[in-house]
Amino acid sequence: RSALAGLGSGLLFLAPAAFADSWFDWRPWHGGDRAFNQVATFANYTNRDDRNDETVSEIVASTKDGRTLVYTDAASGAVGFVDITRASRPRGLGVFDLGDGAEPTSVDVLANHFALVAVNTSDDFVDVSGELVVLDVASQQMIGSMPLGGQPDSLKISPDMRYVAIAIENERDEEICVGGSNNGIEVPEDDDDAAAACLSGGGQVGVIPQTIDGIGNPAGYLAIIDLVHPSSPASWTQRNVDLTGLDGCFAAEDPEPEFVDINDDNMAVVSLQENNCVAIVDLATGSVERSFSAGTVSLTDIDATEDDVMC
């Protein structure tokens, strides 16, 4: 019914111009005017009891009937619900707080019933953990969860509702020295001396691979959840796909998957952002069908040195 975007502390609702006055018209949009019109704005802080809480709308999904939105709010560790039965007048339905230390990273909705939320519960970059939390959309209560074994990022449900693909990112520490004589030392963002010591010792700050000795941050992977009985989360099972050593990837021994999407053939496209590559995974077999580099460009006159000095 609409295209929508999460913007900081609120949600902005957009609809194709051709459908602005015919909200329930499901005909394909083939008009020449490809502009979008703003339908409404929802301030997500109004969805909380304490309106002084910091809020962030990041990932947004909708029920298949287009009547309810579900969004992640990592700042407050919560998942929010919005009624858009009347799109021009969105109505907050409240939030589900995931608890202390829980960071929702992505959400998708299974039909009209379950919100599937990827939640990061990691203590640090080495001791990584996360879980898949299943919320009932109608009651906004948790009905189940399962551990994922690592720190998740993007989550996507397959169009036929047979699989869930979750990018287990196990993100990298951007404030650590990698390689050289000072391998593994902390390099706080504003500590110029530590950064200089890292560089002078032959290392680099925050790069991959970080699976090496002295750092030991675990590699990422793709988790596949088999929805054995979609209506029964207790029946769901997990398979993991090894993404190490892929062709075309920078630092292939240390994959860091970021985003995932799935086509109608249950082929998942996984972006490995820090590795500058893309992998295609067959969800049915759990095999990597192919991988390739995202390419390179040549740039000049850019500030490529992290020294707080502008070029």
mmCIF file of C-alpha atoms in Angstrom:
data_model
loop_
_atom_site.group_PDB
_atom_site.id
_atom_site.type_symbol
_atom_site.label_atom_id
_atom_site.label_comp_id
_atom_site.label_asym_id
_atom_site.label_seq_id
_atom_site.Cartn_x
_atom_site.Cartn_y
_atom_site.Cartn_z
ATOM 1 C CA ARG A 1 0.000 0.000 0.000
ATOM 2 C CA SER A 2 2.791 2.400 0.637
ATOM 3 C CA ALA A 3 6.471 3.021 0.710
ATOM 4 C CA LEU A 4 7.763 4.170 4.059
ATOM 5 C CA ALA A 5 10.972 5.256 5.695
ATOM 6 C CA GLY A 6 12.241 5.395 9.262
ATOM 7 C CA LEU A 7 13.648 8.829 10.005
ATOM 8 C CA GLY A 8 15.391 9.407 13.319
ATOM 9 C CA SER A 9 12.698 10.001 15.910
ATOM 10 C CA GLY A 10 9.706 9.503 13.650
ATOM 11 C CA LEU A 11 8.179 7.690 10.713
ATOM 12 C CA LEU A 12 7.429 9.358 7.395
ATOM 13 C CA PHE A 13 4.664 7.783 5.320
ATOM 14 C CA LEU A 14 4.819 8.070 1.536
ATOM 15 C CA ALA A 15 2.483 6.858 -1.171
ATOM 16 C CA PRO A 16 2.789 6.932 -4.987
ATOM 17 C CA ALA A 17 1.200 10.050 -6.403
ATOM 18 C CA ALA A 18 -1.058 7.949 -8.612
ATOM 19 C CA PHE A 19 -2.562 6.294 -5.520
ATOM 20 C CA ALA A 20 -2.774 9.322 -3.252
ATOM 21 C CA ASP A 21 -6.564 9.501 -3.620
ATOM 22 C CA SER A 22 -7.246 5.782 -4.034
ATOM 23 C CA TRP A 23 -5.616 4.109 -1.059
ATOM 24 C CA PHE A 24 -7.273 0.711 -1.571
ATOM 25 C CA ASP A 25 -6.540 0.531 -5.293
ATOM 26 C CA TRP A 26 -4.205 -2.457 -5.790
ATOM 27 C CA ARG A 27 -3.808 -2.106 -9.553
ATOM 28 C CA PRO A 28 -0.211 -2.064 -10.839
ATOM 29 C CA TRP A 29 1.244 1.402 -10.916
ATOM 30 C CA HIS A 30 2.215 2.194 -14.507
ATOM 31 C CA GLY A 31 1.717 5.946 -14.476
ATOM 32 C CA GLY A 32 4.291 8.320 -15.874
ATOM 33 C CA ASP A 33 4.363 10.409 -12.694
ATOM 34 C CA ARG A 34 6.798 8.645 -10.387
ATOM 35 C CA ALA A 35 6.700 11.174 -7.597
ATOM 36 C CA PHE A 36 5.669 10.244 -4.055
ATOM 37 C CA ASN A 37 3.362 12.238 -1.836
ATOM 38 C CA GLN A 38 3.691 12.475 1.917
ATOM 39 C CA VAL A 39 0.665 10.864 3.546
ATOM 40 C CA ALA A 40 1.462 11.358 7.235
ATOM 41 C CA THR A 41 4.165 11.581 9.860
ATOM 42 C CA PHE A 42 4.235 9.650 13.116
ATOM 43 C CA ALA A 43 6.450 10.827 15.984
ATOM 44 C CA ASN A 44 7.540 7.569 17.561
ATOM 45 C CA TYR A 45 8.288 9.091 20.968
ATOM 46 C CA THR A 46 4.507 9.373 21.387
ATOM 47 C CA ASN A 47 4.394 5.568 21.367
ATOM 48 C CA ARG A 48 6.157 5.417 24.742
ATOM 49 C CA ASP A 49 4.850 6.127 28.219
ATOM 50 C CA ASP A 50 7.826 8.385 28.953
ATOM 51 C CA ARG A 51 8.066 10.842 26.093
ATOM 52 C CA ASN A 52 11.508 11.944 27.252
ATOM 53 C CA ASP A 53 13.016 8.597 26.204
ATOM 54 C CA GLU A 54 15.461 8.701 23.320
ATOM 55 C CA THR A 55 13.951 6.991 20.290
ATOM 56 C CA VAL A 56 15.158 5.933 16.847
ATOM 57 C CA SER A 57 13.096 4.468 13.993
ATOM 58 C CA GLU A 58 15.479 2.309 11.988
ATOM 59 C CA ILE A 59 13.981 -0.767 10.301
ATOM 60 C CA VAL A 60 10.270 -0.848 9.420
ATOM 61 C CA ALA A 61 8.093 -3.734 8.219
ATOM 62 C CA SER A 62 4.363 -4.149 7.721
ATOM 63 C CA THR A 63 1.781 -6.880 8.061
ATOM 64 C CA LYS A 64 0.689 -8.359 4.745
ATOM 65 C CA ASP A 65 -2.695 -6.631 4.968
ATOM 66 C CA GLY A 66 -0.914 -3.284 5.195
ATOM 67 C CA ARG A 67 -2.691 -2.254 8.380
ATOM 68 C CA THR A 68 0.077 -2.442 10.978
ATOM 69 C CA LEU A 69 3.690 -1.293 10.993
ATOM 70 C CA VAL A 70 6.400 -2.730 13.193
ATOM 71 C CA TYR A 71 9.676 -0.875 13.705
ATOM 72 C CA THR A 72 12.909 -1.370 15.615
ATOM 73 C CA ASP A 73 14.038 1.203 18.153
ATOM 74 C CA ALA A 74 17.602 0.340 19.120
ATOM 75 C CA ALA A 75 18.014 3.487 21.222
ATOM 76 C CA SER A 76 15.423 2.310 23.738
ATOM 77 C CA GLY A 77 15.803 -1.422 23.122
ATOM 78 C CA ALA A 78 12.224 -1.797 21.969
ATOM 79 C CA VAL A 79 9.959 -2.727 19.075
ATOM 80 C CA GLY A 80 7.127 -0.343 18.209
ATOM 81 C CA PHE A 81 3.718 -0.894 16.623
ATOM 82 C CA VAL A 82 1.680 1.589 14.570
ATOM 83 C CA ASP A 83 -1.865 1.211 13.236
ATOM 84 C CA ILE A 84 -2.104 2.573 9.661
ATOM 85 C CA THR A 85 -5.598 1.339 8.844
ATOM 86 C CA ARG A 86 -6.192 5.008 8.101
ATOM 87 C CA ALA A 87 -2.874 5.886 6.533
ATOM 88 C CA SER A 88 -3.351 9.628 6.872
ATOM 89 C CA ARG A 89 -3.876 9.206 10.617
ATOM 90 C CA PRO A 90 -1.335 6.720 11.995
ATOM 91 C CA ARG A 91 -2.064 5.644 15.547
ATOM 92 C CA GLY A 92 0.536 4.389 17.979
ATOM 93 C CA LEU A 93 -0.176 0.994 19.507
ATOM 94 C CA GLY A 94 2.675 1.017 21.998
ATOM 95 C CA VAL A 95 6.028 -0.737 22.241
ATOM 96 C CA PHE A 96 7.463 -3.997 23.481
ATOM 97 C CA ASP A 97 10.594 -3.471 25.568
ATOM 98 C CA LEU A 98 13.162 -6.205 24.965
ATOM 99 C CA GLY A 99 15.009 -5.669 28.228
ATOM 100 C CA ASP A 100 18.322 -4.265 29.375
ATOM 101 C CA GLY A 101 21.212 -4.788 26.992
ATOM 102 C CA ALA A 102 19.009 -5.936 24.112
ATOM 103 C CA GLU A 103 19.446 -4.149 20.788
ATOM 104 C CA PRO A 104 16.945 -4.879 17.997
ATOM 105 C CA THR A 105 18.725 -4.738 14.651
ATOM 106 C CA SER A 106 16.041 -5.790 12.157
ATOM 107 C CA VAL A 107 12.416 -6.900 11.878
ATOM 108 C CA ASP A 108 10.115 -8.565 9.371
ATOM 109 C CA VAL A 109 6.500 -9.688 9.679
ATOM 110 C CA LEU A 110 5.271 -13.224 9.042
ATOM 111 C CA ALA A 111 1.891 -12.795 7.318
ATOM 112 C CA ASN A 112 -0.302 -10.691 9.632
ATOM 113 C CA HIS A 113 0.591 -12.512 12.810
ATOM 114 C CA PHE A 114 4.204 -12.637 14.000
ATOM 115 C CA ALA A 115 6.884 -9.954 14.121
ATOM 116 C CA LEU A 116 10.292 -11.613 13.864
ATOM 117 C CA VAL A 117 12.975 -9.491 15.488
ATOM 118 C CA ALA A 118 16.744 -9.971 15.314
ATOM 119 C CA VAL A 119 18.203 -8.907 18.667
ATOM 120 C CA ASN A 120 21.853 -8.288 19.508
ATOM 121 C CA THR A 121 22.724 -9.320 23.075
ATOM 122 C CA SER A 122 26.533 -9.344 22.726
ATOM 123 C CA ASP A 123 28.739 -8.394 25.661
ATOM 124 C CA ASP A 124 31.581 -7.285 23.388
ATOM 125 C CA PHE A 125 33.142 -7.999 19.985
ATOM 126 C CA VAL A 126 34.525 -11.378 21.079
ATOM 127 C CA ASP A 127 31.704 -12.738 23.258
ATOM 128 C CA VAL A 128 28.983 -12.326 20.663
ATOM 129 C CA SER A 129 25.393 -13.465 21.026
ATOM 130 C CA GLY A 130 21.947 -12.752 19.706
ATOM 131 C CA GLU A 131 18.487 -14.189 19.418
ATOM 132 C CA LEU A 132 15.430 -14.308 17.235
ATOM 133 C CA VAL A 133 12.470 -12.948 19.173
ATOM 134 C CA VAL A 134 8.932 -13.719 18.002
ATOM 135 C CA LEU A 135 6.236 -11.198 18.926
ATOM 136 C CA ASP A 136 2.509 -11.588 18.429
ATOM 137 C CA VAL A 137 1.365 -8.535 16.473
ATOM 138 C CA ALA A 138 -2.167 -8.517 17.887
ATOM 139 C CA SER A 139 -1.184 -8.709 21.560
ATOM 140 C CA GLN A 140 2.321 -7.213 21.194
ATOM 141 C CA GLN A 141 3.685 -9.901 23.491
ATOM 142 C CA MET A 142 6.613 -12.284 23.095
ATOM 143 C CA ILE A 143 5.568 -15.829 22.284
ATOM 144 C CA GLY A 144 8.996 -17.336 21.731
ATOM 145 C CA SER A 145 12.700 -16.873 21.104
ATOM 146 C CA MET A 146 15.694 -18.852 19.918
ATOM 147 C CA PRO A 147 19.452 -18.226 20.255
ATOM 148 C CA LEU A 148 21.348 -17.407 17.064
ATOM 149 C CA GLY A 149 24.898 -17.950 18.273
ATOM 150 C CA GLY A 150 26.183 -14.568 17.144
ATOM 151 C CA GLN A 151 25.411 -10.888 16.682
ATOM 152 C CA PRO A 152 22.652 -10.450 14.068
ATOM 153 C CA ASP A 153 22.041 -7.610 11.680
ATOM 154 C CA SER A 154 19.580 -7.887 8.759
ATOM 155 C CA LEU A 155 16.642 -10.329 8.774
ATOM 156 C CA LYS A 156 14.304 -11.332 5.935
ATOM 157 C CA ILE A 157 11.403 -13.776 5.574
ATOM 158 C CA SER A 158 11.150 -15.628 2.256
ATOM 159 C CA PRO A 159 8.101 -14.792 0.092
ATOM 160 C CA ASP A 160 6.721 -18.328 0.530
ATOM 161 C CA MET A 161 7.211 -18.130 4.330
ATOM 162 C CA ARG A 162 9.382 -21.261 4.419
ATOM 163 C CA TYR A 163 12.620 -19.625 5.549
ATOM 164 C CA VAL A 164 14.069 -16.758 7.517
ATOM 165 C CA ALA A 165 17.549 -15.575 6.554
ATOM 166 C CA ILE A 166 19.533 -13.646 9.148
ATOM 167 C CA ALA A 167 22.917 -12.029 8.525
ATOM 168 C CA ILE A 168 25.011 -12.820 11.604
ATOM 169 C CA GLU A 169 27.383 -9.924 11.254
ATOM 170 C CA ASN A 170 29.651 -10.267 14.310
ATOM 171 C CA GLU A 171 30.657 -6.701 13.570
ATOM 172 C CA ARG A 172 34.222 -5.512 13.820
ATOM 173 C CA ASP A 173 35.884 -3.393 16.470
ATOM 174 C CA GLU A 174 36.696 -0.070 14.824
ATOM 175 C CA GLU A 175 38.776 1.037 17.811
ATOM 176 C CA ILE A 176 41.464 -1.638 17.833
ATOM 177 C CA CYS A 177 44.869 -1.976 16.182
ATOM 178 C CA VAL A 178 45.042 -4.833 13.694
ATOM 179 C CA GLY A 179 48.427 -6.318 12.809
ATOM 180 C CA GLY A 180 51.939 -5.078 13.442
ATOM 181 C CA SER A 181 53.813 -4.867 16.712
ATOM 182 C CA ASN A 182 50.853 -3.284 18.523
ATOM 183 C CA ASN A 183 48.278 -5.790 17.332
ATOM 184 C CA GLY A 184 45.251 -5.889 19.612
ATOM 185 C CA ILE A 185 45.795 -2.624 21.498
ATOM 186 C CA GLU A 186 42.765 -0.392 21.976
ATOM 187 C CA VAL A 187 42.659 2.742 19.855
ATOM 188 C CA PRO A 188 39.938 5.065 21.171
ATOM 189 C CA GLU A 189 38.449 7.324 18.519
ATOM 190 C CA ASP A 190 40.033 10.525 19.852
ATOM 191 C CA ASP A 191 43.358 9.029 20.968
ATOM 192 C CA ASP A 192 45.788 10.314 18.347
ATOM 193 C CA ASP A 193 48.792 8.858 20.166
ATOM 194 C CA ALA A 194 47.362 5.323 20.167
ATOM 195 C CA ALA A 195 46.476 5.634 16.486
ATOM 196 C CA ALA A 196 49.980 6.837 15.653
ATOM 197 C CA ALA A 197 51.524 3.978 17.658
ATOM 198 C CA CYS A 198 49.396 1.475 15.761
ATOM 199 C CA LEU A 199 50.422 2.872 12.385
ATOM 200 C CA SER A 200 54.103 3.224 13.266
ATOM 201 C CA GLY A 201 54.133 -0.397 14.419
ATOM 202 C CA GLY A 202 52.894 -1.572 11.039
ATOM 203 C CA GLY A 203 49.237 -2.009 11.966
ATOM 204 C CA GLN A 204 45.965 -0.402 10.896
ATOM 205 C CA VAL A 205 43.022 0.776 12.949
ATOM 206 C CA GLY A 206 39.758 -1.153 12.780
ATOM 207 C CA VAL A 207 40.398 -3.107 9.573
ATOM 208 C CA ILE A 208 39.733 -6.771 8.864
ATOM 209 C CA PRO A 209 40.665 -9.558 9.353
ATOM 210 C CA GLN A 210 40.089 -9.528 13.093
ATOM 211 C CA THR A 211 39.979 -13.303 13.499
ATOM 212 C CA ILE A 212 43.768 -13.291 13.903
ATOM 213 C CA ASP A 213 45.652 -14.170 17.102
ATOM 214 C CA GLY A 214 45.575 -11.427 19.687
ATOM 215 C CA ILE A 215 42.122 -10.212 18.689
ATOM 216 C CA GLY A 216 39.975 -13.284 18.082
ATOM 217 C CA ASN A 217 36.720 -11.690 16.965
ATOM 218 C CA PRO A 218 34.619 -14.501 15.427
ATOM 219 C CA ALA A 219 33.711 -14.581 11.749
ATOM 220 C CA GLY A 220 30.172 -13.855 10.630
ATOM 221 C CA TYR A 221 27.821 -16.263 8.855
ATOM 222 C CA LEU A 222 24.290 -16.597 7.501
ATOM 223 C CA ALA A 223 21.665 -18.195 9.737
ATOM 224 C CA ILE A 224 18.745 -19.948 8.041
ATOM 225 C CA ILE A 225 15.653 -20.580 10.126
ATOM 226 C CA ASP A 226 13.439 -23.323 8.715
ATOM 227 C CA LEU A 227 9.814 -22.447 9.429
ATOM 228 C CA VAL A 228 8.761 -26.092 9.730
ATOM 229 C CA HIS A 229 5.286 -25.026 10.844
ATOM 230 C CA PRO A 230 5.041 -21.253 10.355
ATOM 231 C CA SER A 231 2.322 -20.905 12.971
ATOM 232 C CA SER A 232 4.351 -22.806 15.599
ATOM 233 C CA PRO A 233 7.679 -21.108 16.487
ATOM 234 C CA ALA A 234 8.577 -24.021 18.762
ATOM 235 C CA SER A 235 9.005 -26.189 15.644
ATOM 236 C CA TRP A 236 11.463 -23.859 13.922
ATOM 237 C CA THR A 237 15.052 -25.015 13.448
ATOM 238 C CA GLN A 238 18.318 -23.294 12.530
ATOM 239 C CA ARG A 239 21.055 -24.015 9.988
ATOM 240 C CA ASN A 240 24.221 -21.937 9.568
ATOM 241 C CA VAL A 241 25.985 -21.186 6.299
ATOM 242 C CA ASP A 242 29.757 -20.725 6.410
ATOM 243 C CA LEU A 243 30.725 -17.592 4.463
ATOM 244 C CA THR A 244 34.499 -17.810 4.902
ATOM 245 C CA GLY A 245 36.840 -18.153 1.940
ATOM 246 C CA LEU A 246 34.423 -16.827 -0.687
ATOM 247 C CA ASP A 247 35.700 -15.832 -4.130
ATOM 248 C CA GLY A 248 35.921 -12.113 -4.804
ATOM 249 C CA CYS A 249 35.912 -11.098 -1.145
ATOM 250 C CA PHE A 250 38.494 -8.922 0.583
ATOM 251 C CA ALA A 251 39.818 -10.621 3.742
ATOM 252 C CA ALA A 252 37.702 -13.629 2.858
ATOM 253 C CA GLU A 253 38.693 -15.455 6.054
ATOM 254 C CA ASP A 254 36.797 -12.846 8.079
ATOM 255 C CA PRO A 255 33.295 -12.368 6.555
ATOM 256 C CA GLU A 256 31.064 -9.644 7.957
ATOM 257 C CA PRO A 257 27.592 -10.082 6.393
ATOM 258 C CA GLU A 258 25.433 -6.991 6.673
ATOM 259 C CA PHE A 259 22.225 -7.125 4.615
ATOM 260 C CA VAL A 260 20.100 -9.934 3.213
ATOM 261 C CA ASP A 261 17.168 -10.173 0.816
ATOM 262 C CA ILE A 262 15.371 -13.149 -0.756
ATOM 263 C CA ASN A 263 13.799 -13.631 -4.198
ATOM 264 C CA ASP A 264 10.862 -15.831 -5.205
ATOM 265 C CA ASP A 265 13.221 -18.777 -5.869
ATOM 266 C CA ASN A 266 14.447 -18.722 -2.252
ATOM 267 C CA MET A 267 17.845 -17.466 -3.278
ATOM 268 C CA ALA A 268 19.258 -15.095 -0.687
ATOM 269 C CA VAL A 269 21.486 -12.190 -1.635
ATOM 270 C CA VAL A 270 23.893 -11.360 1.167
ATOM 271 C CA SER A 271 26.065 -8.258 1.172
ATOM 272 C CA LEU A 272 29.395 -8.494 2.974
ATOM 273 C CA GLN A 273 30.069 -4.814 3.400
ATOM 274 C CA GLU A 274 33.540 -4.823 4.933
ATOM 275 C CA ASN A 275 34.603 -7.562 2.508
ATOM 276 C CA ASN A 276 33.313 -5.579 -0.490
ATOM 277 C CA CYS A 277 31.502 -8.559 -1.966
ATOM 278 C CA VAL A 278 28.127 -10.214 -2.475
ATOM 279 C CA ALA A 279 27.144 -13.849 -1.930
ATOM 280 C CA ILE A 280 24.190 -15.764 -3.386
ATOM 281 C CA VAL A 281 22.910 -18.528 -1.092
ATOM 282 C CA ASP A 282 20.389 -21.251 -1.904
ATOM 283 C CA LEU A 283 18.213 -21.369 1.209
ATOM 284 C CA ALA A 284 16.879 -24.851 0.455
ATOM 285 C CA THR A 285 20.328 -26.452 0.386
ATOM 286 C CA GLY A 286 22.248 -23.926 2.469
ATOM 287 C CA SER A 287 24.952 -23.734 -0.184
ATOM 288 C CA VAL A 288 26.731 -20.660 -1.524
ATOM 289 C CA GLU A 289 25.953 -20.665 -5.244
ATOM 290 C CA ARG A 290 28.357 -17.887 -6.116
ATOM 291 C CA SER A 291 30.114 -14.822 -4.778
ATOM 292 C CA PHE A 292 31.671 -11.829 -6.445
ATOM 293 C CA SER A 293 33.380 -8.551 -5.711
ATOM 294 C CA ALA A 294 31.306 -5.397 -5.451
ATOM 295 C CA GLY A 295 33.987 -3.683 -7.544
ATOM 296 C CA THR A 296 36.305 -0.750 -7.085
ATOM 297 C CA VAL A 297 36.622 2.846 -8.189
ATOM 298 C CA SER A 298 39.643 5.136 -8.413
ATOM 299 C CA LEU A 299 39.353 8.414 -6.522
ATOM 300 C CA THR A 300 41.736 11.316 -6.162
ATOM 301 C CA ASP A 301 41.952 14.301 -3.819
ATOM 302 C CA ILE A 302 40.029 12.633 -0.995
ATOM 303 C CA ASP A 303 40.770 12.627 2.725
ATOM 304 C CA ALA A 304 41.786 9.010 3.300
ATOM 305 C CA THR A 305 43.645 9.543 6.579
ATOM 306 C CA GLU A 306 41.815 9.385 9.917
ATOM 307 C CA ASP A 307 43.656 12.227 11.609
ATOM 308 C CA ASP A 308 40.853 14.776 12.223
ATOM 309 C CA VAL A 309 42.510 17.104 9.709
ATOM 310 C CA MET A 310 40.451 18.254 6.735
ATOM 311 C CA CYS A 311 42.010 18.194 3.282
#
